[in-house]
Amino acid sequence: MSNLRNFPLYERAWCLQERLLSSRRIEYGAQELVWQCNESFNCECDEQQPTTRDNLNIKHQRVKHSRSIRERNEVWLLILESYTAGKLTKENDILPALSGIASKLQDLGFGRYLAGLWEEYLLQWLLWYSETPGKQPSSYIAPTWSWASRIGPIRMWHLGDDLRIKGDFGAKPLVDILEVESETRDNNPFGETLGGFLRLSGRIVTLKLHSQEDGAAGYRILETDMEIQIKMDTLEGEPSDLPVSYLFTPLVTTYTSGTSIQIIALLIENIREGVHRRIGYLRTYNAVEISLLERFPVEDFTII
């Protein structure tokens, strides 16, 4: 019995779209043949279990006939997680190597494609993070708000169907998206990105972090009981010199009860007045008082 997870082609990012866009596929392993089509998966040994990527192939085909927002979004999340775990020889191929899949999904009503993110439900797609810091590319690839701005696997916090959930416990936006654009080579929205910006209206909060007193994982904000998780986009490891100051902009609440909320935010770094770049991801473990954020004014700013 061969192990599909060890097939060399499964490690290559370019090959993901070739698998997903093929309606039928035969894979020649070291010990057996594997068949996959839009509806099923079979191997000669009858013992092989489909991997996440095999199931993705079937889900990708079924989403063509589905009107479910949840199913559509989950497929894109699985695509990104599988794709970013793959290897690329050329760093600037990171968006072109996904262009075939992206163009097909746009035809299904995904909306405008911007440096690897979809304009529809953009707040959802901004919630990506690196389990371990990714590699900083040697040249410009994408705006820092895009997962394509760094090299390496990503994960994403999934908010469910959309951000228009009603009730005290639903996800709610904490920023307004004013404008978003990306500039691409030859005006091909699925090709290489030359620049881009994201204009938001929200709060930029100054925080100072220190480690947990009991040595537990995570950090706390000085002068509060807020316990947080931070994931840096490209730096090698989480901050070691504490206390340390950061800026963050809250994007959404993941829980709201009365005057307390839990949030997901972007760590940002100021470049010049009104302009910032993304450097990481922040999520609170426990609920905090809204008044902590309201001490900082709402303002318009840009992330590039």
PDB file of C-alpha atoms in Angstrom:
ATOM      1  CA  MET A   1       0.000   0.000   0.000  1.00  0.00           C
ATOM      2  CA  SER A   2       1.405   3.376  -0.982  1.00  0.00           C
ATOM      3  CA  ASN A   3       0.908   6.527   0.996  1.00  0.00           C
ATOM      4  CA  LEU A   4      -0.580   9.392  -1.010  1.00  0.00           C
ATOM      5  CA  ARG A   5       0.803  11.879   1.451  1.00  0.00           C
ATOM      6  CA  ASN A   6       4.290  10.935   0.247  1.00  0.00           C
ATOM      7  CA  PHE A   7       3.613  11.398  -3.457  1.00  0.00           C
ATOM      8  CA  PRO A   8       6.175  14.016  -4.617  1.00  0.00           C
ATOM      9  CA  LEU A   9       3.604  15.911  -6.676  1.00  0.00           C
ATOM     10  CA  TYR A  10       1.492  16.437  -3.574  1.00  0.00           C
ATOM     11  CA  GLU A  11       4.290  18.592  -2.188  1.00  0.00           C
ATOM     12  CA  ARG A  12       4.295  20.990  -5.141  1.00  0.00           C
ATOM     13  CA  ALA A  13       2.047  24.043  -4.998  1.00  0.00           C
ATOM     14  CA  TRP A  14       1.735  24.289  -8.796  1.00  0.00           C
ATOM     15  CA  CYS A  15       0.182  20.825  -8.969  1.00  0.00           C
ATOM     16  CA  LEU A  16      -2.787  21.610  -6.728  1.00  0.00           C
ATOM     17  CA  GLN A  17      -4.750  23.415  -9.423  1.00  0.00           C
ATOM     18  CA  GLU A  18      -3.889  20.707 -11.944  1.00  0.00           C
ATOM     19  CA  ARG A  19      -5.495  18.150  -9.651  1.00  0.00           C
ATOM     20  CA  LEU A  20      -8.528  20.248  -8.760  1.00  0.00           C
ATOM     21  CA  LEU A  21      -9.290  21.344 -12.324  1.00  0.00           C
ATOM     22  CA  SER A  22      -9.091  17.801 -13.705  1.00  0.00           C
ATOM     23  CA  SER A  23     -12.422  15.993 -13.809  1.00  0.00           C
ATOM     24  CA  ARG A  24     -10.703  12.573 -13.773  1.00  0.00           C
ATOM     25  CA  ARG A  25      -7.259  11.581 -12.583  1.00  0.00           C
ATOM     26  CA  ILE A  26      -5.090   8.449 -12.338  1.00  0.00           C
ATOM     27  CA  GLU A  27      -2.087   8.625 -10.034  1.00  0.00           C
ATOM     28  CA  TYR A  28       0.772   6.155 -10.417  1.00  0.00           C
ATOM     29  CA  GLY A  29       2.262   5.389  -7.024  1.00  0.00           C
ATOM     30  CA  ALA A  30       5.234   3.213  -6.148  1.00  0.00           C
ATOM     31  CA  GLN A  31       2.982   0.220  -5.376  1.00  0.00           C
ATOM     32  CA  GLU A  32      -0.466   0.893  -6.827  1.00  0.00           C
ATOM     33  CA  LEU A  33      -2.718   3.028  -8.992  1.00  0.00           C
ATOM     34  CA  VAL A  34      -5.144   5.534  -7.498  1.00  0.00           C
ATOM     35  CA  TRP A  35      -8.272   6.770  -9.292  1.00  0.00           C
ATOM     36  CA  GLN A  36     -10.133   9.931  -8.485  1.00  0.00           C
ATOM     37  CA  CYS A  37     -12.987  11.740 -10.194  1.00  0.00           C
ATOM     38  CA  ASN A  38     -15.534  14.349  -9.190  1.00  0.00           C
ATOM     39  CA  GLU A  39     -17.563  11.851  -7.186  1.00  0.00           C
ATOM     40  CA  SER A  40     -15.269   9.186  -5.755  1.00  0.00           C
ATOM     41  CA  PHE A  41     -11.823   8.025  -4.707  1.00  0.00           C
ATOM     42  CA  ASN A  42     -10.500   4.473  -5.176  1.00  0.00           C
ATOM     43  CA  CYS A  43      -7.207   2.632  -4.860  1.00  0.00           C
ATOM     44  CA  GLU A  44      -6.117  -0.925  -5.672  1.00  0.00           C
ATOM     45  CA  CYS A  45      -5.476  -1.876  -2.051  1.00  0.00           C
ATOM     46  CA  ASP A  46      -8.895  -0.668  -0.849  1.00  0.00           C
ATOM     47  CA  GLU A  47      -7.164   0.451   2.339  1.00  0.00           C
ATOM     48  CA  GLN A  48      -6.106   3.954   1.388  1.00  0.00           C
ATOM     49  CA  GLN A  49      -8.106   6.720   3.022  1.00  0.00           C
ATOM     50  CA  PRO A  50      -8.572   9.983   1.138  1.00  0.00           C
ATOM     51  CA  THR A  51      -6.378  12.805   2.375  1.00  0.00           C
ATOM     52  CA  THR A  52      -7.661  16.315   2.994  1.00  0.00           C
ATOM     53  CA  ARG A  53      -6.484  17.181  -0.496  1.00  0.00           C
ATOM     54  CA  ASP A  54      -8.424  14.276  -2.037  1.00  0.00           C
ATOM     55  CA  ASN A  55     -11.609  15.319  -0.259  1.00  0.00           C
ATOM     56  CA  LEU A  56     -10.905  18.855  -1.429  1.00  0.00           C
ATOM     57  CA  ASN A  57     -11.069  17.701  -5.034  1.00  0.00           C
ATOM     58  CA  ILE A  58     -14.605  16.379  -4.542  1.00  0.00           C
ATOM     59  CA  LYS A  59     -15.728  19.401  -2.526  1.00  0.00           C
ATOM     60  CA  HIS A  60     -14.291  21.734  -5.156  1.00  0.00           C
ATOM     61  CA  GLN A  61     -16.390  20.041  -7.831  1.00  0.00           C
ATOM     62  CA  ARG A  62     -19.561  20.048  -5.730  1.00  0.00           C
ATOM     63  CA  VAL A  63     -19.315  23.749  -4.901  1.00  0.00           C
ATOM     64  CA  LYS A  64     -20.059  24.465  -8.566  1.00  0.00           C
ATOM     65  CA  HIS A  65     -23.642  23.417  -7.908  1.00  0.00           C
ATOM     66  CA  SER A  66     -23.992  24.776  -4.367  1.00  0.00           C
ATOM     67  CA  ARG A  67     -25.437  28.095  -3.285  1.00  0.00           C
ATOM     68  CA  SER A  68     -24.244  27.653   0.294  1.00  0.00           C
ATOM     69  CA  ILE A  69     -22.010  30.521   1.417  1.00  0.00           C
ATOM     70  CA  ARG A  70     -20.566  28.332   4.151  1.00  0.00           C
ATOM     71  CA  GLU A  71     -19.629  25.527   1.742  1.00  0.00           C
ATOM     72  CA  ARG A  72     -18.145  27.967  -0.747  1.00  0.00           C
ATOM     73  CA  ASN A  73     -16.021  29.698   1.888  1.00  0.00           C
ATOM     74  CA  GLU A  74     -14.884  26.417   3.433  1.00  0.00           C
ATOM     75  CA  VAL A  75     -13.655  25.189   0.050  1.00  0.00           C
ATOM     76  CA  TRP A  76     -11.554  28.327  -0.440  1.00  0.00           C
ATOM     77  CA  LEU A  77     -10.123  27.977   3.077  1.00  0.00           C
ATOM     78  CA  LEU A  78      -9.141  24.356   2.351  1.00  0.00           C
ATOM     79  CA  ILE A  79      -7.600  25.401  -0.953  1.00  0.00           C
ATOM     80  CA  LEU A  80      -5.468  28.072   0.727  1.00  0.00           C
ATOM     81  CA  GLU A  81      -4.330  25.783   3.523  1.00  0.00           C
ATOM     82  CA  SER A  82      -3.359  23.031   1.068  1.00  0.00           C
ATOM     83  CA  TYR A  83      -1.793  25.411  -1.423  1.00  0.00           C
ATOM     84  CA  THR A  84       0.347  27.418   1.003  1.00  0.00           C
ATOM     85  CA  ALA A  85       1.708  24.170   2.480  1.00  0.00           C
ATOM     86  CA  GLY A  86       3.146  23.312  -0.954  1.00  0.00           C
ATOM     87  CA  LYS A  87       6.558  24.193  -2.316  1.00  0.00           C
ATOM     88  CA  LEU A  88       7.369  26.738  -5.018  1.00  0.00           C
ATOM     89  CA  THR A  89      10.682  27.061  -6.851  1.00  0.00           C
ATOM     90  CA  LYS A  90      10.048  30.719  -7.724  1.00  0.00           C
ATOM     91  CA  GLU A  91       8.608  32.957  -5.014  1.00  0.00           C
ATOM     92  CA  ASN A  92       6.826  35.243  -7.453  1.00  0.00           C
ATOM     93  CA  ASP A  93       4.785  32.275  -8.721  1.00  0.00           C
ATOM     94  CA  ILE A  94       2.704  32.258  -5.535  1.00  0.00           C
ATOM     95  CA  LEU A  95      -0.301  33.998  -7.144  1.00  0.00           C
ATOM     96  CA  PRO A  96       0.055  32.775 -10.758  1.00  0.00           C
ATOM     97  CA  ALA A  97       0.234  29.159  -9.563  1.00  0.00           C
ATOM     98  CA  LEU A  98      -3.259  29.560  -8.087  1.00  0.00           C
ATOM     99  CA  SER A  99      -4.679  31.595 -10.962  1.00  0.00           C
ATOM    100  CA  GLY A 100      -6.514  28.735 -12.678  1.00  0.00           C
ATOM    101  CA  ILE A 101      -8.517  27.848  -9.586  1.00  0.00           C
ATOM    102  CA  ALA A 102      -9.193  31.494  -8.732  1.00  0.00           C
ATOM    103  CA  SER A 103     -10.512  32.297 -12.209  1.00  0.00           C
ATOM    104  CA  LYS A 104     -12.886  29.314 -12.110  1.00  0.00           C
ATOM    105  CA  LEU A 105     -14.187  30.286  -8.676  1.00  0.00           C
ATOM    106  CA  GLN A 106     -14.765  33.852  -9.792  1.00  0.00           C
ATOM    107  CA  ASP A 107     -17.024  32.478 -12.507  1.00  0.00           C
ATOM    108  CA  LEU A 108     -19.084  30.888  -9.711  1.00  0.00           C
ATOM    109  CA  GLY A 109     -19.813  34.262  -8.150  1.00  0.00           C
ATOM    110  CA  PHE A 110     -16.888  34.762  -5.766  1.00  0.00           C
ATOM    111  CA  GLY A 111     -16.584  38.399  -6.826  1.00  0.00           C
ATOM    112  CA  ARG A 112     -13.489  40.533  -7.363  1.00  0.00           C
ATOM    113  CA  TYR A 113     -10.119  38.880  -6.711  1.00  0.00           C
ATOM    114  CA  LEU A 114      -7.530  41.060  -4.965  1.00  0.00           C
ATOM    115  CA  ALA A 115      -3.999  39.727  -4.371  1.00  0.00           C
ATOM    116  CA  GLY A 116      -5.300  36.323  -3.284  1.00  0.00           C
ATOM    117  CA  LEU A 117      -8.371  37.540  -1.365  1.00  0.00           C
ATOM    118  CA  TRP A 118     -12.009  37.914  -2.416  1.00  0.00           C
ATOM    119  CA  GLU A 119     -13.626  41.325  -2.068  1.00  0.00           C
ATOM    120  CA  GLU A 120     -16.901  39.751  -0.965  1.00  0.00           C
ATOM    121  CA  TYR A 121     -16.664  38.984   2.777  1.00  0.00           C
ATOM    122  CA  LEU A 122     -13.204  40.579   2.751  1.00  0.00           C
ATOM    123  CA  LEU A 123     -13.076  40.763   6.555  1.00  0.00           C
ATOM    124  CA  GLN A 124     -13.254  36.964   6.618  1.00  0.00           C
ATOM    125  CA  TRP A 125     -10.288  36.625   4.277  1.00  0.00           C
ATOM    126  CA  LEU A 126      -8.184  39.125   6.257  1.00  0.00           C
ATOM    127  CA  LEU A 127      -8.217  36.759   9.250  1.00  0.00           C
ATOM    128  CA  TRP A 128      -5.384  34.531   8.019  1.00  0.00           C
ATOM    129  CA  TYR A 129      -2.409  33.787  10.247  1.00  0.00           C
ATOM    130  CA  SER A 130       0.839  31.823  10.278  1.00  0.00           C
ATOM    131  CA  GLU A 131       1.125  28.940  12.750  1.00  0.00           C
ATOM    132  CA  THR A 132       4.864  29.552  12.535  1.00  0.00           C
ATOM    133  CA  PRO A 133       6.377  32.713  11.040  1.00  0.00           C
ATOM    134  CA  GLY A 134       6.620  32.531   7.262  1.00  0.00           C
ATOM    135  CA  LYS A 135       9.559  33.434   5.082  1.00  0.00           C
ATOM    136  CA  GLN A 136       9.995  37.033   3.965  1.00  0.00           C
ATOM    137  CA  PRO A 137      10.219  37.049   0.134  1.00  0.00           C
ATOM    138  CA  SER A 138      13.354  38.479  -1.431  1.00  0.00           C
ATOM    139  CA  SER A 139      11.246  40.888  -3.534  1.00  0.00           C
ATOM    140  CA  TYR A 140       7.754  42.388  -3.462  1.00  0.00           C
ATOM    141  CA  ILE A 141       4.935  39.898  -4.098  1.00  0.00           C
ATOM    142  CA  ALA A 142       1.763  41.297  -2.529  1.00  0.00           C
ATOM    143  CA  PRO A 143       0.429  43.864  -0.033  1.00  0.00           C
ATOM    144  CA  THR A 144       1.033  42.881   3.591  1.00  0.00           C
ATOM    145  CA  TRP A 145      -2.696  42.337   4.183  1.00  0.00           C
ATOM    146  CA  SER A 146      -2.531  39.411   1.762  1.00  0.00           C
ATOM    147  CA  TRP A 147      -1.387  35.919   2.754  1.00  0.00           C
ATOM    148  CA  ALA A 148       0.707  35.975  -0.435  1.00  0.00           C
ATOM    149  CA  SER A 149       3.029  38.615   1.052  1.00  0.00           C
ATOM    150  CA  ARG A 150       4.944  35.875   2.901  1.00  0.00           C
ATOM    151  CA  ILE A 151       5.942  32.315   2.075  1.00  0.00           C
ATOM    152  CA  GLY A 152       4.674  29.407   4.153  1.00  0.00           C
ATOM    153  CA  PRO A 153       1.543  27.630   5.426  1.00  0.00           C
ATOM    154  CA  ILE A 154      -1.398  29.653   6.702  1.00  0.00           C
ATOM    155  CA  ARG A 155      -4.533  29.012   8.712  1.00  0.00           C
ATOM    156  CA  MET A 156      -7.617  31.172   8.971  1.00  0.00           C
ATOM    157  CA  TRP A 157     -10.226  31.905  11.624  1.00  0.00           C
ATOM    158  CA  HIS A 158     -13.576  30.939  10.101  1.00  0.00           C
ATOM    159  CA  LEU A 159     -16.501  33.165  11.061  1.00  0.00           C
ATOM    160  CA  GLY A 160     -19.203  30.965   9.610  1.00  0.00           C
ATOM    161  CA  ASP A 161     -21.646  31.981   6.888  1.00  0.00           C
ATOM    162  CA  ASP A 162     -20.908  35.704   6.984  1.00  0.00           C
ATOM    163  CA  LEU A 163     -20.531  38.734   9.237  1.00  0.00           C
ATOM    164  CA  ARG A 164     -24.197  39.615   9.192  1.00  0.00           C
ATOM    165  CA  ILE A 165     -25.059  37.250  12.032  1.00  0.00           C
ATOM    166  CA  LYS A 166     -27.622  38.761  14.400  1.00  0.00           C
ATOM    167  CA  GLY A 167     -27.698  38.455  18.171  1.00  0.00           C
ATOM    168  CA  ASP A 168     -25.340  39.045  21.080  1.00  0.00           C
ATOM    169  CA  PHE A 169     -23.096  36.063  20.386  1.00  0.00           C
ATOM    170  CA  GLY A 170     -22.486  36.483  16.654  1.00  0.00           C
ATOM    171  CA  ALA A 171     -19.395  37.809  14.900  1.00  0.00           C
ATOM    172  CA  LYS A 172     -19.585  41.533  14.250  1.00  0.00           C
ATOM    173  CA  PRO A 173     -17.268  43.896  12.350  1.00  0.00           C
ATOM    174  CA  LEU A 174     -15.240  46.480  14.242  1.00  0.00           C
ATOM    175  CA  VAL A 175     -13.951  48.302  11.145  1.00  0.00           C
ATOM    176  CA  ASP A 176     -15.429  49.671   7.946  1.00  0.00           C
ATOM    177  CA  ILE A 177     -13.703  48.888   4.675  1.00  0.00           C
ATOM    178  CA  LEU A 178     -13.521  52.148   2.726  1.00  0.00           C
ATOM    179  CA  GLU A 179     -11.584  51.034  -0.330  1.00  0.00           C
ATOM    180  CA  VAL A 180      -9.371  48.195  -1.494  1.00  0.00           C
ATOM    181  CA  GLU A 181      -7.344  47.885  -4.692  1.00  0.00           C
ATOM    182  CA  SER A 182      -4.550  45.800  -6.136  1.00  0.00           C
ATOM    183  CA  GLU A 183      -2.423  46.552  -9.184  1.00  0.00           C
ATOM    184  CA  THR A 184      -1.468  43.561 -11.305  1.00  0.00           C
ATOM    185  CA  ARG A 185       0.856  42.902 -14.196  1.00  0.00           C
ATOM    186  CA  ASP A 186      -0.876  43.227 -17.591  1.00  0.00           C
ATOM    187  CA  ASN A 187      -4.151  43.965 -15.761  1.00  0.00           C
ATOM    188  CA  ASN A 188      -4.549  40.241 -15.085  1.00  0.00           C
ATOM    189  CA  PRO A 189      -6.311  40.049 -11.674  1.00  0.00           C
ATOM    190  CA  PHE A 190      -5.030  36.507 -11.133  1.00  0.00           C
ATOM    191  CA  GLY A 191      -1.394  37.162 -12.020  1.00  0.00           C
ATOM    192  CA  GLU A 192       1.535  38.865 -10.330  1.00  0.00           C
ATOM    193  CA  THR A 193       0.686  41.769  -8.043  1.00  0.00           C
ATOM    194  CA  LEU A 194       2.631  45.018  -8.366  1.00  0.00           C
ATOM    195  CA  GLY A 195       1.000  46.952  -5.510  1.00  0.00           C
ATOM    196  CA  GLY A 196      -2.155  47.451  -3.521  1.00  0.00           C
ATOM    197  CA  PHE A 197      -3.766  49.150  -0.562  1.00  0.00           C
ATOM    198  CA  LEU A 198      -6.567  48.637   1.946  1.00  0.00           C
ATOM    199  CA  ARG A 199      -8.268  51.703   3.476  1.00  0.00           C
ATOM    200  CA  LEU A 200     -10.085  51.142   6.749  1.00  0.00           C
ATOM    201  CA  SER A 201     -12.010  53.202   9.261  1.00  0.00           C
ATOM    202  CA  GLY A 202     -11.467  51.907  12.768  1.00  0.00           C
ATOM    203  CA  ARG A 203      -9.384  52.162  15.903  1.00  0.00           C
ATOM    204  CA  ILE A 204      -5.623  51.818  16.180  1.00  0.00           C
ATOM    205  CA  VAL A 205      -4.820  50.645  19.679  1.00  0.00           C
ATOM    206  CA  THR A 206      -1.449  50.913  21.387  1.00  0.00           C
ATOM    207  CA  LEU A 207      -0.595  47.929  23.549  1.00  0.00           C
ATOM    208  CA  LYS A 208       2.300  46.793  25.673  1.00  0.00           C
ATOM    209  CA  LEU A 209       2.777  43.057  26.089  1.00  0.00           C
ATOM    210  CA  HIS A 210       4.330  41.030  28.844  1.00  0.00           C
ATOM    211  CA  SER A 211       4.420  37.268  29.401  1.00  0.00           C
ATOM    212  CA  GLN A 212       2.090  35.300  31.641  1.00  0.00           C
ATOM    213  CA  GLU A 213       3.148  35.346  35.280  1.00  0.00           C
ATOM    214  CA  ASP A 214       2.747  31.571  35.559  1.00  0.00           C
ATOM    215  CA  GLY A 215       4.840  30.931  32.444  1.00  0.00           C
ATOM    216  CA  ALA A 216       1.860  29.722  30.426  1.00  0.00           C
ATOM    217  CA  ALA A 217       1.720  30.217  26.670  1.00  0.00           C
ATOM    218  CA  GLY A 218       0.421  33.543  25.415  1.00  0.00           C
ATOM    219  CA  TYR A 219       0.758  37.158  26.507  1.00  0.00           C
ATOM    220  CA  ARG A 220      -1.132  39.731  28.533  1.00  0.00           C
ATOM    221  CA  ILE A 221      -1.587  43.434  27.942  1.00  0.00           C
ATOM    222  CA  LEU A 222      -0.121  45.547  30.715  1.00  0.00           C
ATOM    223  CA  GLU A 223      -2.614  47.137  33.103  1.00  0.00           C
ATOM    224  CA  THR A 224      -5.368  44.715  31.992  1.00  0.00           C
ATOM    225  CA  ASP A 225      -6.357  41.088  32.428  1.00  0.00           C
ATOM    226  CA  MET A 226      -6.568  40.596  28.662  1.00  0.00           C
ATOM    227  CA  GLU A 227      -4.853  37.340  27.676  1.00  0.00           C
ATOM    228  CA  ILE A 228      -3.971  37.214  24.004  1.00  0.00           C
ATOM    229  CA  GLN A 229      -2.458  35.028  21.321  1.00  0.00           C
ATOM    230  CA  ILE A 230      -0.178  36.600  18.739  1.00  0.00           C
ATOM    231  CA  LYS A 231       1.073  35.084  15.487  1.00  0.00           C
ATOM    232  CA  MET A 232       3.803  36.979  13.673  1.00  0.00           C
ATOM    233  CA  ASP A 233       3.679  36.898   9.877  1.00  0.00           C
ATOM    234  CA  THR A 234       7.377  36.685   9.079  1.00  0.00           C
ATOM    235  CA  LEU A 235       9.499  37.234  12.178  1.00  0.00           C
ATOM    236  CA  GLU A 236      11.345  34.202  13.486  1.00  0.00           C
ATOM    237  CA  GLY A 237       9.348  33.408  16.600  1.00  0.00           C
ATOM    238  CA  GLU A 238       7.196  35.459  18.910  1.00  0.00           C
ATOM    239  CA  PRO A 239       8.674  38.501  20.705  1.00  0.00           C
ATOM    240  CA  SER A 240      11.420  37.594  23.159  1.00  0.00           C
ATOM    241  CA  ASP A 241      12.239  40.992  24.667  1.00  0.00           C
ATOM    242  CA  LEU A 242       9.326  41.870  26.940  1.00  0.00           C
ATOM    243  CA  PRO A 243       7.613  44.131  27.650  1.00  0.00           C
ATOM    244  CA  VAL A 244       7.241  45.268  24.050  1.00  0.00           C
ATOM    245  CA  SER A 245       4.894  47.804  22.448  1.00  0.00           C
ATOM    246  CA  TYR A 246       2.741  47.184  19.370  1.00  0.00           C
ATOM    247  CA  LEU A 247      -0.118  48.724  17.434  1.00  0.00           C
ATOM    248  CA  PHE A 248      -3.168  46.685  16.557  1.00  0.00           C
ATOM    249  CA  THR A 249      -6.453  47.349  14.806  1.00  0.00           C
ATOM    250  CA  PRO A 250      -9.453  45.237  15.897  1.00  0.00           C
ATOM    251  CA  LEU A 251     -11.266  43.714  12.898  1.00  0.00           C
ATOM    252  CA  VAL A 252     -14.113  41.616  14.320  1.00  0.00           C
ATOM    253  CA  THR A 253     -15.616  40.365  17.530  1.00  0.00           C
ATOM    254  CA  THR A 254     -15.891  36.605  17.960  1.00  0.00           C
ATOM    255  CA  TYR A 255     -18.054  36.935  21.085  1.00  0.00           C
ATOM    256  CA  THR A 256     -20.123  39.767  22.535  1.00  0.00           C
ATOM    257  CA  SER A 257     -21.924  39.827  25.852  1.00  0.00           C
ATOM    258  CA  GLY A 258     -23.073  43.120  27.302  1.00  0.00           C
ATOM    259  CA  THR A 259     -20.061  45.411  27.474  1.00  0.00           C
ATOM    260  CA  SER A 260     -17.482  42.608  27.038  1.00  0.00           C
ATOM    261  CA  ILE A 261     -16.082  41.301  23.776  1.00  0.00           C
ATOM    262  CA  GLN A 262     -13.484  38.932  22.360  1.00  0.00           C
ATOM    263  CA  ILE A 263     -11.686  40.180  19.278  1.00  0.00           C
ATOM    264  CA  ILE A 264      -9.469  39.284  16.360  1.00  0.00           C
ATOM    265  CA  ALA A 265      -7.102  42.041  15.269  1.00  0.00           C
ATOM    266  CA  LEU A 266      -4.176  42.743  12.988  1.00  0.00           C
ATOM    267  CA  LEU A 267      -0.813  43.728  14.405  1.00  0.00           C
ATOM    268  CA  ILE A 268       0.428  46.662  12.355  1.00  0.00           C
ATOM    269  CA  GLU A 269       3.506  48.839  12.083  1.00  0.00           C
ATOM    270  CA  ASN A 270       3.486  52.506  11.157  1.00  0.00           C
ATOM    271  CA  ILE A 271       5.360  53.423   7.974  1.00  0.00           C
ATOM    272  CA  ARG A 272       4.361  57.074   7.691  1.00  0.00           C
ATOM    273  CA  GLU A 273       1.431  59.181   8.774  1.00  0.00           C
ATOM    274  CA  GLY A 274      -1.793  57.293   8.122  1.00  0.00           C
ATOM    275  CA  VAL A 275      -0.023  54.376   6.413  1.00  0.00           C
ATOM    276  CA  HIS A 276       0.817  51.027   7.997  1.00  0.00           C
ATOM    277  CA  ARG A 277       1.884  47.515   7.135  1.00  0.00           C
ATOM    278  CA  ARG A 278       0.619  44.290   8.636  1.00  0.00           C
ATOM    279  CA  ILE A 279       3.114  42.309  10.757  1.00  0.00           C
ATOM    280  CA  GLY A 280       0.922  39.764  12.554  1.00  0.00           C
ATOM    281  CA  TYR A 281      -2.364  38.503  13.949  1.00  0.00           C
ATOM    282  CA  LEU A 282      -3.852  38.912  17.430  1.00  0.00           C
ATOM    283  CA  ARG A 283      -6.731  37.119  19.146  1.00  0.00           C
ATOM    284  CA  THR A 284      -7.969  37.584  22.707  1.00  0.00           C
ATOM    285  CA  TYR A 285      -8.568  34.518  24.852  1.00  0.00           C
ATOM    286  CA  ASN A 286     -10.888  36.179  27.342  1.00  0.00           C
ATOM    287  CA  ALA A 287     -13.541  38.862  27.061  1.00  0.00           C
ATOM    288  CA  VAL A 288     -12.496  42.466  27.631  1.00  0.00           C
ATOM    289  CA  GLU A 289     -14.430  45.642  28.228  1.00  0.00           C
ATOM    290  CA  ILE A 290     -15.355  47.600  25.123  1.00  0.00           C
ATOM    291  CA  SER A 291     -14.293  50.744  27.007  1.00  0.00           C
ATOM    292  CA  LEU A 292     -10.660  49.612  26.666  1.00  0.00           C
ATOM    293  CA  LEU A 293     -10.911  50.063  22.893  1.00  0.00           C
ATOM    294  CA  GLU A 294     -13.120  53.132  23.013  1.00  0.00           C
ATOM    295  CA  ARG A 295     -10.303  55.113  24.623  1.00  0.00           C
ATOM    296  CA  PHE A 296      -8.799  55.224  21.115  1.00  0.00           C
ATOM    297  CA  PRO A 297     -10.546  57.333  18.444  1.00  0.00           C
ATOM    298  CA  VAL A 298     -11.967  56.020  15.189  1.00  0.00           C
ATOM    299  CA  GLU A 299      -9.782  57.142  12.299  1.00  0.00           C
ATOM    300  CA  ASP A 300      -9.185  56.436   8.609  1.00  0.00           C
ATOM    301  CA  PHE A 301      -5.911  54.698   7.754  1.00  0.00           C
ATOM    302  CA  THR A 302      -4.279  52.604   5.044  1.00  0.00           C
ATOM    303  CA  ILE A 303      -2.503  49.240   5.071  1.00  0.00           C
ATOM    304  CA  ILE A 304      -0.163  48.501   2.178  1.00  0.00           C
TER     305      ILE A 304
END
